[in-house]
Amino acid sequence: MDTEQIKILLERYNQGSCSPEEADIIDKWFEQINSRQSVIADDRILDQQLDEVKLRIQEHIRPAPQVRNMRPWYWSAAAAAVVLAAGAFWFSNRPLSADHTGSQPLAQLPATGSTRIVKDGFVEITTAKGARENITLPDGSTIALNAGSRLRYPVDFDSTERSVQLQEGEAYFVAAPDPARRFVVRTSDLATTALGTAFNIRAYDSENKVTVALISGKVKIEQLNSKSNTAMVLLPSEQISFDRLQLSMIKTSFGKPDEVTAWKQGYLVFKDAPYKEIVTGIENRYGVTVINQSNKTAWNYTGSFKNENLAEVMDIICIAKSLSYTIKKDTVYLVNQK
């Protein structure tokens, strides 16, 4: 690990964004430094301590709500330890290209970057990577459209149905009550019908599943282009995942709504997320393309980010998965750790 990477981990510790196990490891490390009553330690001992931190942290990076205030002396000790250890210990040999400056844009998304076209009685809205859009429909329903998404709806709804097409991407819907006209959101695979309901749909073309999660109210999910007329009803805190390869739906439950809708507040959240979902999240958040040149393509990751820049996010994920990376302009290359 280089000096900057150790600094990132210590900052996450101080902000309370590391896991309890990770924090416990760092606490014990500081206690060991304190017990010697000296910041200046033998390089070999520091190498051994940092090596233990690395091995314990690699597969246990998760968000934690508790915030810890690190005492000034600990910061001094940590800083001194970093300086002593940086030359002898490398957490991950990550050669950065000349294009990498460490000043990538923050995770907070800009309000611009979408296109809106009105044609043949329909409105089509497309959000670019790194952008979101808030939409109010003719009936008063609202939609938060995530980055890299495409939405289509009529300028005026008809008298029997309020139909919206999520052609790709992710969106959060709050359907205005209207008992006379059902509110239907269609993707290429599913139709979600609701009355006075708030729900989230994720349907990116690059991913093998479509997810519908219900926040409040009640929805019915129907599989399109199926002879079996498969349908499921969701209650609050329930979600379905439709497997595009197996053409099957599975119902599960989730805890807090933030697990599903945190992206609306600018968070990048992964909960045991597969590789493709992680790539989609990073590409849409930072407006980049991720190319995997490593031999690791089937892995999951749990963690959350908000104000971290691209380099910090890549540092943390690559530490957890024993990978390295380089950034060249708007492309991130994942490579095997040397």
PDB file of C-alpha atoms in Angstrom, residues 6-273:
ATOM      1  CA  ILE A   6      -3.191   4.164   3.692  1.00  0.00           C
ATOM      2  CA  LYS A   7      -4.385   7.746   4.140  1.00  0.00           C
ATOM      3  CA  ILE A   8      -7.699   6.905   2.425  1.00  0.00           C
ATOM      4  CA  LEU A   9      -8.308   3.958   4.762  1.00  0.00           C
ATOM      5  CA  LEU A  10      -7.490   6.046   7.833  1.00  0.00           C
ATOM      6  CA  GLU A  11      -9.843   8.795   6.653  1.00  0.00           C
ATOM      7  CA  ARG A  12     -12.643   6.256   6.126  1.00  0.00           C
ATOM      8  CA  TYR A  13     -11.976   4.998   9.653  1.00  0.00           C
ATOM      9  CA  ASN A  14     -12.224   8.496  11.111  1.00  0.00           C
ATOM     10  CA  GLN A  15     -15.450   9.186   9.168  1.00  0.00           C
ATOM     11  CA  GLY A  16     -17.055   5.915  10.270  1.00  0.00           C
ATOM     12  CA  SER A  17     -17.322   4.468   6.760  1.00  0.00           C
ATOM     13  CA  CYS A  18     -15.364   1.269   7.398  1.00  0.00           C
ATOM     14  CA  SER A  19     -16.676  -2.001   8.801  1.00  0.00           C
ATOM     15  CA  PRO A  20     -16.615  -2.822  12.554  1.00  0.00           C
ATOM     16  CA  GLU A  21     -14.023  -5.538  11.963  1.00  0.00           C
ATOM     17  CA  GLU A  22     -11.867  -3.185   9.916  1.00  0.00           C
ATOM     18  CA  ALA A  23     -12.136  -0.522  12.630  1.00  0.00           C
ATOM     19  CA  ASP A  24     -11.225  -3.049  15.327  1.00  0.00           C
ATOM     20  CA  ILE A  25      -8.095  -4.022  13.419  1.00  0.00           C
ATOM     21  CA  ILE A  26      -7.004  -0.395  13.089  1.00  0.00           C
ATOM     22  CA  ASP A  27      -7.812   0.274  16.784  1.00  0.00           C
ATOM     23  CA  LYS A  28      -5.566  -2.597  17.821  1.00  0.00           C
ATOM     24  CA  TRP A  29      -2.843  -1.358  15.502  1.00  0.00           C
ATOM     25  CA  PHE A  30      -2.907   2.056  17.194  1.00  0.00           C
ATOM     26  CA  GLU A  31      -2.853   0.399  20.621  1.00  0.00           C
ATOM     27  CA  GLN A  32       0.273  -1.511  19.656  1.00  0.00           C
ATOM     28  CA  ILE A  33       1.942   1.714  18.553  1.00  0.00           C
ATOM     29  CA  ASN A  34       0.900   3.422  21.798  1.00  0.00           C
ATOM     30  CA  SER A  35       2.199   0.560  23.958  1.00  0.00           C
ATOM     31  CA  ARG A  36       5.724   1.168  22.689  1.00  0.00           C
ATOM     32  CA  GLN A  37       5.447   4.848  23.757  1.00  0.00           C
ATOM     33  CA  SER A  38       7.165   5.899  20.580  1.00  0.00           C
ATOM     34  CA  VAL A  39       6.047   6.706  17.078  1.00  0.00           C
ATOM     35  CA  ILE A  40       9.416   5.763  15.615  1.00  0.00           C
ATOM     36  CA  ALA A  41       9.310   2.023  15.123  1.00  0.00           C
ATOM     37  CA  ASP A  42      11.352  -0.586  13.378  1.00  0.00           C
ATOM     38  CA  ASP A  43      10.483  -0.880   9.666  1.00  0.00           C
ATOM     39  CA  ARG A  44      10.170  -4.652   9.967  1.00  0.00           C
ATOM     40  CA  ILE A  45       7.585  -4.370  12.775  1.00  0.00           C
ATOM     41  CA  LEU A  46       5.559  -1.789  10.866  1.00  0.00           C
ATOM     42  CA  ASP A  47       5.659  -3.975   7.768  1.00  0.00           C
ATOM     43  CA  GLN A  48       4.321  -6.886   9.790  1.00  0.00           C
ATOM     44  CA  GLN A  49       1.538  -4.796  11.325  1.00  0.00           C
ATOM     45  CA  LEU A  50       0.471  -3.341   7.996  1.00  0.00           C
ATOM     46  CA  ASP A  51       0.574  -6.796   6.449  1.00  0.00           C
ATOM     47  CA  GLU A  52      -1.868  -8.024   9.098  1.00  0.00           C
ATOM     48  CA  VAL A  53      -4.144  -5.048   8.419  1.00  0.00           C
ATOM     49  CA  LYS A  54      -4.084  -5.835   4.703  1.00  0.00           C
ATOM     50  CA  LEU A  55      -4.955  -9.504   5.106  1.00  0.00           C
ATOM     51  CA  ARG A  56      -7.844  -8.803   7.467  1.00  0.00           C
ATOM     52  CA  ILE A  57      -9.298  -5.890   5.502  1.00  0.00           C
ATOM     53  CA  GLN A  58      -9.195  -7.278   1.968  1.00  0.00           C
ATOM     54  CA  GLU A  59     -12.503  -9.149   2.097  1.00  0.00           C
ATOM     55  CA  HIS A  60     -14.292  -7.107   4.773  1.00  0.00           C
ATOM     56  CA  ILE A  61     -14.883  -3.606   3.424  1.00  0.00           C
ATOM     57  CA  ARG A  62     -18.484  -2.661   4.274  1.00  0.00           C
ATOM     58  CA  PRO A  63     -20.252   0.577   5.237  1.00  0.00           C
ATOM     59  CA  ALA A  64     -20.702   1.284   8.958  1.00  0.00           C
ATOM     60  CA  PRO A  65     -22.857   4.063  10.427  1.00  0.00           C
ATOM     61  CA  GLN A  66     -20.796   4.755  13.552  1.00  0.00           C
ATOM     62  CA  VAL A  67     -18.443   7.752  13.371  1.00  0.00           C
ATOM     63  CA  ARG A  68     -15.188   7.602  15.302  1.00  0.00           C
ATOM     64  CA  ASN A  69     -13.161  10.630  16.285  1.00  0.00           C
ATOM     65  CA  MET A  70      -9.504   9.746  16.111  1.00  0.00           C
ATOM     66  CA  ARG A  71      -7.390  11.458  18.733  1.00  0.00           C
ATOM     67  CA  PRO A  72      -4.790  13.907  17.374  1.00  0.00           C
ATOM     68  CA  TRP A  73      -1.975  11.778  18.790  1.00  0.00           C
ATOM     69  CA  TYR A  74      -3.281   8.782  16.840  1.00  0.00           C
ATOM     70  CA  TRP A  75      -3.286  10.795  13.648  1.00  0.00           C
ATOM     71  CA  SER A  76       0.323  11.767  14.280  1.00  0.00           C
ATOM     72  CA  ALA A  77       1.250   8.181  15.010  1.00  0.00           C
ATOM     73  CA  ALA A  78      -0.549   6.963  11.922  1.00  0.00           C
ATOM     74  CA  ALA A  79       1.067   9.605   9.739  1.00  0.00           C
ATOM     75  CA  ALA A  80       4.515   8.751  11.037  1.00  0.00           C
ATOM     76  CA  ALA A  81       3.885   5.051  10.555  1.00  0.00           C
ATOM     77  CA  VAL A  82       2.774   5.720   7.006  1.00  0.00           C
ATOM     78  CA  VAL A  83       5.968   7.605   6.224  1.00  0.00           C
ATOM     79  CA  LEU A  84       8.131   4.857   7.705  1.00  0.00           C
ATOM     80  CA  ALA A  85       6.282   2.014   6.021  1.00  0.00           C
ATOM     81  CA  ALA A  86       5.531   3.475   2.606  1.00  0.00           C
ATOM     82  CA  GLY A  87       8.939   2.720   1.144  1.00  0.00           C
ATOM     83  CA  ALA A  88       9.015  -0.888   2.313  1.00  0.00           C
ATOM     84  CA  PHE A  89       5.417  -2.085   2.094  1.00  0.00           C
ATOM     85  CA  TRP A  90       3.101  -2.032  -0.925  1.00  0.00           C
ATOM     86  CA  PHE A  91      -0.515  -2.964  -0.389  1.00  0.00           C
ATOM     87  CA  SER A  92      -1.252  -3.241  -4.085  1.00  0.00           C
ATOM     88  CA  ASN A  93       1.224  -2.464  -6.841  1.00  0.00           C
ATOM     89  CA  ARG A  94      -0.954  -0.070  -8.796  1.00  0.00           C
ATOM     90  CA  PRO A  95       1.038   1.713 -11.518  1.00  0.00           C
ATOM     91  CA  LEU A  96      -0.833   4.889 -12.435  1.00  0.00           C
ATOM     92  CA  SER A  97      -0.581   6.222 -15.947  1.00  0.00           C
ATOM     93  CA  ALA A  98       0.454   9.765 -16.695  1.00  0.00           C
ATOM     94  CA  ASP A  99      -3.200  10.575 -17.354  1.00  0.00           C
ATOM     95  CA  HIS A 100      -4.147   9.842 -13.725  1.00  0.00           C
ATOM     96  CA  THR A 101      -4.026  12.991 -11.624  1.00  0.00           C
ATOM     97  CA  GLY A 102      -6.062  11.960  -8.565  1.00  0.00           C
ATOM     98  CA  SER A 103      -8.533  14.781  -9.167  1.00  0.00           C
ATOM     99  CA  GLN A 104     -11.425  12.869 -10.694  1.00  0.00           C
ATOM    100  CA  PRO A 105     -14.936  14.366 -10.302  1.00  0.00           C
ATOM    101  CA  LEU A 106     -16.777  13.781  -7.041  1.00  0.00           C
ATOM    102  CA  ALA A 107     -19.518  11.193  -6.775  1.00  0.00           C
ATOM    103  CA  GLN A 108     -22.179  13.888  -6.566  1.00  0.00           C
ATOM    104  CA  LEU A 109     -23.965  14.081  -9.902  1.00  0.00           C
ATOM    105  CA  PRO A 110     -24.635  17.229 -11.905  1.00  0.00           C
ATOM    106  CA  ALA A 111     -28.197  18.260 -12.670  1.00  0.00           C
ATOM    107  CA  THR A 112     -27.542  18.522 -16.412  1.00  0.00           C
ATOM    108  CA  GLY A 113     -26.575  15.999 -19.066  1.00  0.00           C
ATOM    109  CA  SER A 114     -29.971  14.783 -20.315  1.00  0.00           C
ATOM    110  CA  THR A 115     -31.734  15.162 -23.641  1.00  0.00           C
ATOM    111  CA  ARG A 116     -35.482  15.609 -24.124  1.00  0.00           C
ATOM    112  CA  ILE A 117     -37.207  15.035 -27.468  1.00  0.00           C
ATOM    113  CA  VAL A 118     -40.930  15.492 -28.192  1.00  0.00           C
ATOM    114  CA  LYS A 119     -42.004  13.584 -31.290  1.00  0.00           C
ATOM    115  CA  ASP A 120     -45.238  12.014 -32.553  1.00  0.00           C
ATOM    116  CA  GLY A 121     -47.060  12.709 -29.299  1.00  0.00           C
ATOM    117  CA  PHE A 122     -44.377  11.177 -27.047  1.00  0.00           C
ATOM    118  CA  VAL A 123     -41.662  12.580 -24.807  1.00  0.00           C
ATOM    119  CA  GLU A 124     -38.323  10.746 -24.838  1.00  0.00           C
ATOM    120  CA  ILE A 125     -35.755  11.546 -22.139  1.00  0.00           C
ATOM    121  CA  THR A 126     -32.217  10.162 -22.091  1.00  0.00           C
ATOM    122  CA  THR A 127     -29.719  10.747 -19.280  1.00  0.00           C
ATOM    123  CA  ALA A 128     -26.012  10.569 -20.029  1.00  0.00           C
ATOM    124  CA  LYS A 129     -23.459   8.857 -17.816  1.00  0.00           C
ATOM    125  CA  GLY A 130     -22.846  11.051 -14.793  1.00  0.00           C
ATOM    126  CA  ALA A 131     -26.280  12.749 -14.907  1.00  0.00           C
ATOM    127  CA  ARG A 132     -29.761  12.393 -13.375  1.00  0.00           C
ATOM    128  CA  GLU A 133     -33.140  13.905 -14.219  1.00  0.00           C
ATOM    129  CA  ASN A 134     -36.289  14.638 -12.191  1.00  0.00           C
ATOM    130  CA  ILE A 135     -39.529  14.440 -14.188  1.00  0.00           C
ATOM    131  CA  THR A 136     -43.138  15.385 -13.452  1.00  0.00           C
ATOM    132  CA  LEU A 137     -45.709  13.598 -15.622  1.00  0.00           C
ATOM    133  CA  PRO A 138     -48.978  15.147 -16.885  1.00  0.00           C
ATOM    134  CA  ASP A 139     -50.975  13.436 -14.085  1.00  0.00           C
ATOM    135  CA  GLY A 140     -48.686  14.714 -11.315  1.00  0.00           C
ATOM    136  CA  SER A 141     -46.702  11.486 -10.919  1.00  0.00           C
ATOM    137  CA  THR A 142     -42.967  12.002 -10.471  1.00  0.00           C
ATOM    138  CA  ILE A 143     -39.934  10.109 -11.729  1.00  0.00           C
ATOM    139  CA  ALA A 144     -36.277  10.284 -10.693  1.00  0.00           C
ATOM    140  CA  LEU A 145     -34.259   8.971 -13.645  1.00  0.00           C
ATOM    141  CA  ASN A 146     -30.802   7.613 -12.890  1.00  0.00           C
ATOM    142  CA  ALA A 147     -27.717   8.011 -15.079  1.00  0.00           C
ATOM    143  CA  GLY A 148     -27.445   6.063 -18.328  1.00  0.00           C
ATOM    144  CA  SER A 149     -31.236   5.665 -18.612  1.00  0.00           C
ATOM    145  CA  ARG A 150     -33.904   6.162 -21.277  1.00  0.00           C
ATOM    146  CA  LEU A 151     -37.613   6.904 -20.660  1.00  0.00           C
ATOM    147  CA  ARG A 152     -40.621   7.379 -22.970  1.00  0.00           C
ATOM    148  CA  TYR A 153     -44.174   8.508 -22.167  1.00  0.00           C
ATOM    149  CA  PRO A 154     -47.096  10.199 -23.998  1.00  0.00           C
ATOM    150  CA  VAL A 155     -47.580  13.946 -23.895  1.00  0.00           C
ATOM    151  CA  ASP A 156     -51.152  13.248 -22.717  1.00  0.00           C
ATOM    152  CA  PHE A 157     -52.296  10.042 -21.014  1.00  0.00           C
ATOM    153  CA  ASP A 158     -55.480   8.406 -22.292  1.00  0.00           C
ATOM    154  CA  SER A 159     -58.641   7.888 -20.261  1.00  0.00           C
ATOM    155  CA  THR A 160     -57.930   4.294 -19.178  1.00  0.00           C
ATOM    156  CA  GLU A 161     -54.189   3.936 -18.594  1.00  0.00           C
ATOM    157  CA  ARG A 162     -51.106   5.963 -17.706  1.00  0.00           C
ATOM    158  CA  SER A 163     -48.368   4.124 -19.583  1.00  0.00           C
ATOM    159  CA  VAL A 164     -44.620   4.784 -19.236  1.00  0.00           C
ATOM    160  CA  GLN A 165     -41.751   2.916 -20.890  1.00  0.00           C
ATOM    161  CA  LEU A 166     -38.422   2.524 -19.112  1.00  0.00           C
ATOM    162  CA  GLN A 167     -36.465   1.523 -22.194  1.00  0.00           C
ATOM    163  CA  GLU A 168     -33.207   1.173 -20.273  1.00  0.00           C
ATOM    164  CA  GLY A 169     -31.688   2.058 -16.931  1.00  0.00           C
ATOM    165  CA  GLU A 170     -33.048   2.794 -13.472  1.00  0.00           C
ATOM    166  CA  ALA A 171     -35.838   5.022 -12.210  1.00  0.00           C
ATOM    167  CA  TYR A 172     -37.802   5.712  -9.038  1.00  0.00           C
ATOM    168  CA  PHE A 173     -41.546   6.242  -9.561  1.00  0.00           C
ATOM    169  CA  VAL A 174     -44.150   7.897  -7.340  1.00  0.00           C
ATOM    170  CA  ALA A 175     -47.530   7.277  -8.973  1.00  0.00           C
ATOM    171  CA  ALA A 176     -50.214   9.880  -8.305  1.00  0.00           C
ATOM    172  CA  PRO A 177     -53.512   8.332  -7.101  1.00  0.00           C
ATOM    173  CA  ASP A 178     -56.074   7.878  -9.881  1.00  0.00           C
ATOM    174  CA  PRO A 179     -58.430   4.883  -9.409  1.00  0.00           C
ATOM    175  CA  ALA A 180     -59.888   5.331 -12.890  1.00  0.00           C
ATOM    176  CA  ARG A 181     -56.546   4.970 -14.690  1.00  0.00           C
ATOM    177  CA  ARG A 182     -53.966   2.402 -13.761  1.00  0.00           C
ATOM    178  CA  PHE A 183     -50.300   3.442 -13.787  1.00  0.00           C
ATOM    179  CA  VAL A 184     -48.129   1.004 -15.777  1.00  0.00           C
ATOM    180  CA  VAL A 185     -44.361   1.008 -16.302  1.00  0.00           C
ATOM    181  CA  ARG A 186     -43.067  -1.334 -18.988  1.00  0.00           C
ATOM    182  CA  THR A 187     -39.526  -2.509 -19.593  1.00  0.00           C
ATOM    183  CA  SER A 188     -38.555  -4.917 -22.362  1.00  0.00           C
ATOM    184  CA  ASP A 189     -39.298  -7.823 -19.996  1.00  0.00           C
ATOM    185  CA  LEU A 190     -41.825  -6.755 -17.354  1.00  0.00           C
ATOM    186  CA  ALA A 191     -44.950  -4.671 -16.821  1.00  0.00           C
ATOM    187  CA  THR A 192     -45.394  -3.096 -13.372  1.00  0.00           C
ATOM    188  CA  THR A 193     -48.924  -1.916 -12.538  1.00  0.00           C
ATOM    189  CA  ALA A 194     -49.616   0.380  -9.578  1.00  0.00           C
ATOM    190  CA  LEU A 195     -52.161   2.691  -7.969  1.00  0.00           C
ATOM    191  CA  GLY A 196     -50.813   5.383  -5.614  1.00  0.00           C
ATOM    192  CA  THR A 197     -47.475   3.614  -5.247  1.00  0.00           C
ATOM    193  CA  ALA A 198     -43.749   4.381  -4.893  1.00  0.00           C
ATOM    194  CA  PHE A 199     -41.358   1.866  -6.424  1.00  0.00           C
ATOM    195  CA  ASN A 200     -37.929   1.521  -8.035  1.00  0.00           C
ATOM    196  CA  ILE A 201     -37.100  -0.295 -11.286  1.00  0.00           C
ATOM    197  CA  ARG A 202     -33.590  -1.189 -12.442  1.00  0.00           C
ATOM    198  CA  ALA A 203     -33.289  -2.537 -16.005  1.00  0.00           C
ATOM    199  CA  TYR A 204     -29.893  -1.822 -17.566  1.00  0.00           C
ATOM    200  CA  ASP A 205     -29.174  -3.586 -20.859  1.00  0.00           C
ATOM    201  CA  SER A 206     -25.679  -4.517 -19.655  1.00  0.00           C
ATOM    202  CA  GLU A 207     -27.060  -6.537 -16.719  1.00  0.00           C
ATOM    203  CA  ASN A 208     -28.721  -9.949 -16.803  1.00  0.00           C
ATOM    204  CA  LYS A 209     -31.533  -9.092 -14.414  1.00  0.00           C
ATOM    205  CA  VAL A 210     -34.374  -6.611 -13.951  1.00  0.00           C
ATOM    206  CA  THR A 211     -35.282  -5.595 -10.396  1.00  0.00           C
ATOM    207  CA  VAL A 212     -38.529  -4.034  -9.161  1.00  0.00           C
ATOM    208  CA  ALA A 213     -38.596  -2.934  -5.497  1.00  0.00           C
ATOM    209  CA  LEU A 214     -41.722  -1.620  -3.748  1.00  0.00           C
ATOM    210  CA  ILE A 215     -41.376   1.222  -1.235  1.00  0.00           C
ATOM    211  CA  SER A 216     -45.065   1.847  -0.503  1.00  0.00           C
ATOM    212  CA  GLY A 217     -48.478   0.798  -1.800  1.00  0.00           C
ATOM    213  CA  LYS A 218     -48.958  -2.297  -3.920  1.00  0.00           C
ATOM    214  CA  VAL A 219     -47.887  -3.379  -7.405  1.00  0.00           C
ATOM    215  CA  LYS A 220     -48.465  -6.286  -9.743  1.00  0.00           C
ATOM    216  CA  ILE A 221     -45.566  -7.539 -11.863  1.00  0.00           C
ATOM    217  CA  GLU A 222     -46.283  -9.334 -15.128  1.00  0.00           C
ATOM    218  CA  GLN A 223     -43.774 -11.013 -17.385  1.00  0.00           C
ATOM    219  CA  LEU A 224     -44.093  -9.812 -20.973  1.00  0.00           C
ATOM    220  CA  ASN A 225     -43.668 -12.049 -24.018  1.00  0.00           C
ATOM    221  CA  SER A 226     -44.512 -15.115 -21.941  1.00  0.00           C
ATOM    222  CA  LYS A 227     -47.166 -17.731 -22.637  1.00  0.00           C
ATOM    223  CA  SER A 228     -47.478 -18.590 -18.938  1.00  0.00           C
ATOM    224  CA  ASN A 229     -48.910 -15.177 -17.950  1.00  0.00           C
ATOM    225  CA  THR A 230     -46.672 -15.208 -14.882  1.00  0.00           C
ATOM    226  CA  ALA A 231     -47.582 -12.469 -12.371  1.00  0.00           C
ATOM    227  CA  MET A 232     -46.522 -11.537  -8.839  1.00  0.00           C
ATOM    228  CA  VAL A 233     -47.898  -9.039  -6.329  1.00  0.00           C
ATOM    229  CA  LEU A 234     -45.481  -7.037  -4.188  1.00  0.00           C
ATOM    230  CA  LEU A 235     -46.069  -5.482  -0.782  1.00  0.00           C
ATOM    231  CA  PRO A 236     -43.827  -2.805   0.803  1.00  0.00           C
ATOM    232  CA  SER A 237     -40.206  -3.918   1.371  1.00  0.00           C
ATOM    233  CA  GLU A 238     -40.547  -6.693  -1.206  1.00  0.00           C
ATOM    234  CA  GLN A 239     -38.772  -6.907  -4.542  1.00  0.00           C
ATOM    235  CA  ILE A 240     -38.596  -9.222  -7.522  1.00  0.00           C
ATOM    236  CA  SER A 241     -35.586 -10.056  -9.641  1.00  0.00           C
ATOM    237  CA  PHE A 242     -36.246 -11.220 -13.178  1.00  0.00           C
ATOM    238  CA  ASP A 243     -33.463 -13.338 -14.678  1.00  0.00           C
ATOM    239  CA  ARG A 244     -33.196 -12.505 -18.363  1.00  0.00           C
ATOM    240  CA  LEU A 245     -31.276 -15.694 -19.100  1.00  0.00           C
ATOM    241  CA  GLN A 246     -33.482 -18.131 -17.179  1.00  0.00           C
ATOM    242  CA  LEU A 247     -36.703 -16.138 -17.807  1.00  0.00           C
ATOM    243  CA  SER A 248     -37.652 -16.570 -14.153  1.00  0.00           C
ATOM    244  CA  MET A 249     -38.771 -14.254 -11.333  1.00  0.00           C
ATOM    245  CA  ILE A 250     -37.750 -14.517  -7.671  1.00  0.00           C
ATOM    246  CA  LYS A 251     -39.351 -12.545  -4.831  1.00  0.00           C
ATOM    247  CA  THR A 252     -37.225 -11.416  -1.873  1.00  0.00           C
ATOM    248  CA  SER A 253     -37.402  -8.720   0.800  1.00  0.00           C
ATOM    249  CA  PHE A 254     -35.139  -5.811   1.714  1.00  0.00           C
ATOM    250  CA  GLY A 255     -34.601  -3.855   4.927  1.00  0.00           C
ATOM    251  CA  LYS A 256     -34.556  -0.086   4.642  1.00  0.00           C
ATOM    252  CA  PRO A 257     -35.742   1.820   1.546  1.00  0.00           C
ATOM    253  CA  ASP A 258     -32.286   3.418   1.357  1.00  0.00           C
ATOM    254  CA  GLU A 259     -30.927   0.051   0.244  1.00  0.00           C
ATOM    255  CA  VAL A 260     -32.879   0.582  -2.973  1.00  0.00           C
ATOM    256  CA  THR A 261     -33.155   4.355  -3.408  1.00  0.00           C
ATOM    257  CA  ALA A 262     -29.867   5.683  -1.985  1.00  0.00           C
ATOM    258  CA  TRP A 263     -28.774   6.589  -5.523  1.00  0.00           C
ATOM    259  CA  LYS A 264     -31.333   9.422  -5.451  1.00  0.00           C
ATOM    260  CA  GLN A 265     -29.334  11.072  -2.635  1.00  0.00           C
ATOM    261  CA  GLY A 266     -26.058  10.695  -4.500  1.00  0.00           C
ATOM    262  CA  TYR A 267     -24.863   7.445  -2.913  1.00  0.00           C
ATOM    263  CA  LEU A 268     -23.212   4.622  -4.796  1.00  0.00           C
ATOM    264  CA  VAL A 269     -24.326   1.498  -2.918  1.00  0.00           C
ATOM    265  CA  PHE A 270     -23.366  -2.120  -3.567  1.00  0.00           C
ATOM    266  CA  LYS A 271     -24.887  -4.944  -1.522  1.00  0.00           C
ATOM    267  CA  ASP A 272     -23.291  -8.228  -2.509  1.00  0.00           C
ATOM    268  CA  ALA A 273     -23.421  -6.777  -6.024  1.00  0.00           C
TER     269      ALA A 273
END
